[in-house]
């Protein structure tokens, strides 16, 4: 189905709603059409080729008291859509009044220009052409003596999003993205020890995908994690790799600056707006306007233009540093920050990040590590920070001891315990280098000291 | 059973045509088509945040040739679309086959031609939306009124009904009419700057009776009670301790740290610590671990409905069945999909499951449990001088290649001279799974056996699961703490 079909259905739908019920204050419609390719490798061999599509629509109707009804379907014909509208109204009628609801977004005359969010090579990509990307992964694993297996995938998708609302908003965008991932298993033939390493790359355009680099990084990661040893409990400096920075700094902050969390007074940053919460090395922004970046958007999932928002500057949590959708913005009497986010047409807009970035410093990574006499490098923990309290107590699934400024053996059964508010204050160096993992961008970060609980007696 | 018109499009004559198209090009195919309808109600602080209704169609066509798979996903059940999707899927399988270095066949299975429908004592579609809303409102009110420390409440009700058709080239034709319901109650409390929360849920396969059991009625009270109790909890001190784990925590450890390592796809991909261990002793002699997702087990727990992790048949046409994983400490079986059982040359055991027809089946657990033994719960406590009682779980994770695991308990209590003492928050325990299975020093009896429900995630898909266990005691477990 093409654009004109969507416009016809949208018009039909909005008309229907307008005449259905005099209680209705506003309505929005979210259409999404997407298609994808996915190639999977298992046991270092191509295993599955997949193509698919998803088309769907959802509707929100809100009455004059603020009660909201929602419905969705992936059957895009008039009969199914009329049923969806009726269901949404039925749901609205049984909803409770909500005096915090203001309005849906108004019409925007200008959307920002963000380049390279759509790559026509991805729109027209055939599965046969995509095979080169996984071949490169397979080669790295096959050519390495210690690598015994690899799983991974290449995926590409193209989507079109249409948003309409009863205030007259009418917005269309096209997005593409592609992903390559590698999980390599290595075995040390002498010690019989095995371990795994993981790496992924997400891009908006195909030409940026570098499978060889991704597989090599996964391989290095796996080898660095071989022959793990337990250590004793101690208090020593901690070096976060970019992945570690994402887990311990960016993800918890992204969740804590969500306006909904704030309005329910739930997160560990509640009551700290305008205050110093970290060292001068803590600088965070949410920037939706970076050309070609995975998290960039022209407008959010309610049709509000995206922006670049400073959140933490030189350790100070800015008063304006919250992420809003239209509902939470209305409740606080401010403008939406353009962070409405839906996982697909099947969900109502919550709040999400665009590109969430910790600013890099000016010291090279080598110099930061050189200064650590004895410390821990944390790359990956399956754990996450307790968002209510900011407490973190997690197992290091991939991490190494640092000895006299050099990376030493990997760690087994080693945990870290720290409160992130304490961690933010103890940041004493940030690297020049940074890495992009999807919507997150992070440097290497050094923490002056952290409590390590080792499994050794 | 009333079959919807859309699914009727996939009939004998279409199958004939598909077999004609597939002839000599591929070795196996299956088609899954489903129509899902449902309701969700989301309340926060006694206000509705979203009340929604959905209807979606999914169709997945899977094809296979000599080690290569093809998969094509559609969102309509039009005969012409299915034929076109089928042709595309054949091309994809042939492409996979031409590139795959790993050659194998799918062993034929007996065709199953059957219709299944779960019982609904109170049919979901006959319950008025207003009744469902009143139920949610009531839970919200109970939680809000529980204590002045309660700051937010959040209740979610989800129900769904699906008509699901499975066909394959071995001649299977299975129609299922399934319904499920889940109810979550989450309560946030605050006192002197401390924020705590507790989440509890009930879920099952059945009708509206799922929310009318005693456990469901008390759901919001339980969440409120726990979230208030946690306000007075102390942070734990890290170190090595003897722990007593309740059935919920033990069940989760069995599922996460051990069950995933028994999934034959992990084994074949060298990602499991249990590779080449069939017939080996992997746990102390007392340990028996089983996966049994067959229907009819709800009554064991006095439930008027089916366990959330149960199913009639898996998503590759294999009936659900009881599989012994560990018997007296010895590893007996892995759990399998059609592919892994064919490659390891064993019978499939019904664990090929997908989160929807748009996803490919993977090797997944159903209802995984540790069998009870003979320790009375009081005996375990009396016999434990000092240690930590760990109850329920928040989340856990495991590195399958090493077996290193960590679990966060919902709440814990210090045990001193066999007595339960002060409550502790955020206790995390970690270890190596094979070592841990050998450090079990007591397994509780049938009376302490219980189950829990959840959605298990793997490779981006979530499927319904249950796990179960009695209380157990574990020696020498590393507990994480902050200072």
mmCIF file with all atom_site columns, C-alpha atoms in Angstrom, chain A residues 17 30-31 34 44 64 84 97 103 141 145 150 153 200 261 269 277 292 317 329 338 350 353 355 424 430 450:
data_model
loop_
_atom_site.group_PDB
_atom_site.id
_atom_site.type_symbol
_atom_site.label_atom_id
_atom_site.label_alt_id
_atom_site.label_comp_id
_atom_site.label_asym_id
_atom_site.label_entity_id
_atom_site.label_seq_id
_atom_site.pdbx_PDB_ins_code
_atom_site.Cartn_x
_atom_site.Cartn_y
_atom_site.Cartn_z
_atom_site.occupancy
_atom_site.B_iso_or_equiv
_atom_site.pdbx_formal_charge
_atom_site.auth_seq_id
_atom_site.auth_comp_id
_atom_site.auth_asym_id
_atom_site.auth_atom_id
_atom_site.pdbx_PDB_model_num
ATOM 1  C CA . UNK A 1 17  ? -14.119 9.891   15.126 1.00 0.00 ? 17  UNK A CA 1
ATOM 2  C CA . UNK A 1 30  ? 0.124   6.488   14.111 1.00 0.00 ? 30  UNK A CA 1
ATOM 3  C CA . UNK A 1 31  ? 0.745   4.443   10.954 1.00 0.00 ? 31  UNK A CA 1
ATOM 4  C CA . UNK A 1 34  ? 8.185   -1.497  7.583  1.00 0.00 ? 34  UNK A CA 1
ATOM 5  C CA . UNK A 1 44  ? 29.954  -19.932 12.200 1.00 0.00 ? 44  UNK A CA 1
ATOM 6  C CA . UNK A 1 64  ? -12.808 16.403  27.437 1.00 0.00 ? 64  UNK A CA 1
ATOM 7  C CA . UNK A 1 84  ? -10.485 -0.123  15.835 1.00 0.00 ? 84  UNK A CA 1
ATOM 8  C CA . UNK A 1 97  ? -10.784 11.533  34.068 1.00 0.00 ? 97  UNK A CA 1
ATOM 9  C CA . UNK A 1 103 ? -3.587  18.601  24.535 1.00 0.00 ? 103 UNK A CA 1
ATOM 10 C CA . UNK A 1 141 ? 36.212  -16.721 13.070 1.00 0.00 ? 141 UNK A CA 1
ATOM 11 C CA . UNK A 1 145 ? 43.017  -20.755 15.749 1.00 0.00 ? 145 UNK A CA 1
ATOM 12 C CA . UNK A 1 150 ? 30.326  -17.747 16.242 1.00 0.00 ? 150 UNK A CA 1
ATOM 13 C CA . UNK A 1 153 ? 23.425  -11.596 12.357 1.00 0.00 ? 153 UNK A CA 1
ATOM 14 C CA . UNK A 1 200 ? 27.679  -4.948  17.438 1.00 0.00 ? 200 UNK A CA 1
ATOM 15 C CA . UNK A 1 261 ? 9.930   8.985   36.553 1.00 0.00 ? 261 UNK A CA 1
ATOM 16 C CA . UNK A 1 269 ? 17.851  12.195  40.695 1.00 0.00 ? 269 UNK A CA 1
ATOM 17 C CA . UNK A 1 277 ? 25.668  15.705  41.118 1.00 0.00 ? 277 UNK A CA 1
ATOM 18 C CA . UNK A 1 292 ? 23.370  9.838   10.274 1.00 0.00 ? 292 UNK A CA 1
ATOM 19 C CA . UNK A 1 317 ? 22.198  18.612  36.633 1.00 0.00 ? 317 UNK A CA 1
ATOM 20 C CA . UNK A 1 329 ? 5.226   18.337  29.370 1.00 0.00 ? 329 UNK A CA 1
ATOM 21 C CA . UNK A 1 338 ? 10.545  15.801  21.462 1.00 0.00 ? 338 UNK A CA 1
ATOM 22 C CA . UNK A 1 350 ? 6.203   6.821   26.503 1.00 0.00 ? 350 UNK A CA 1
ATOM 23 C CA . UNK A 1 353 ? 16.228  8.978   24.351 1.00 0.00 ? 353 UNK A CA 1
ATOM 24 C CA . UNK A 1 355 ? 21.328  9.993   20.960 1.00 0.00 ? 355 UNK A CA 1
ATOM 25 C CA . UNK A 1 424 ? 29.533  10.376  39.483 1.00 0.00 ? 424 UNK A CA 1
ATOM 26 C CA . UNK A 1 430 ? 37.432  10.863  30.726 1.00 0.00 ? 430 UNK A CA 1
ATOM 27 C CA . UNK A 1 450 ? 35.116  1.436   44.037 1.00 0.00 ? 450 UNK A CA 1
#
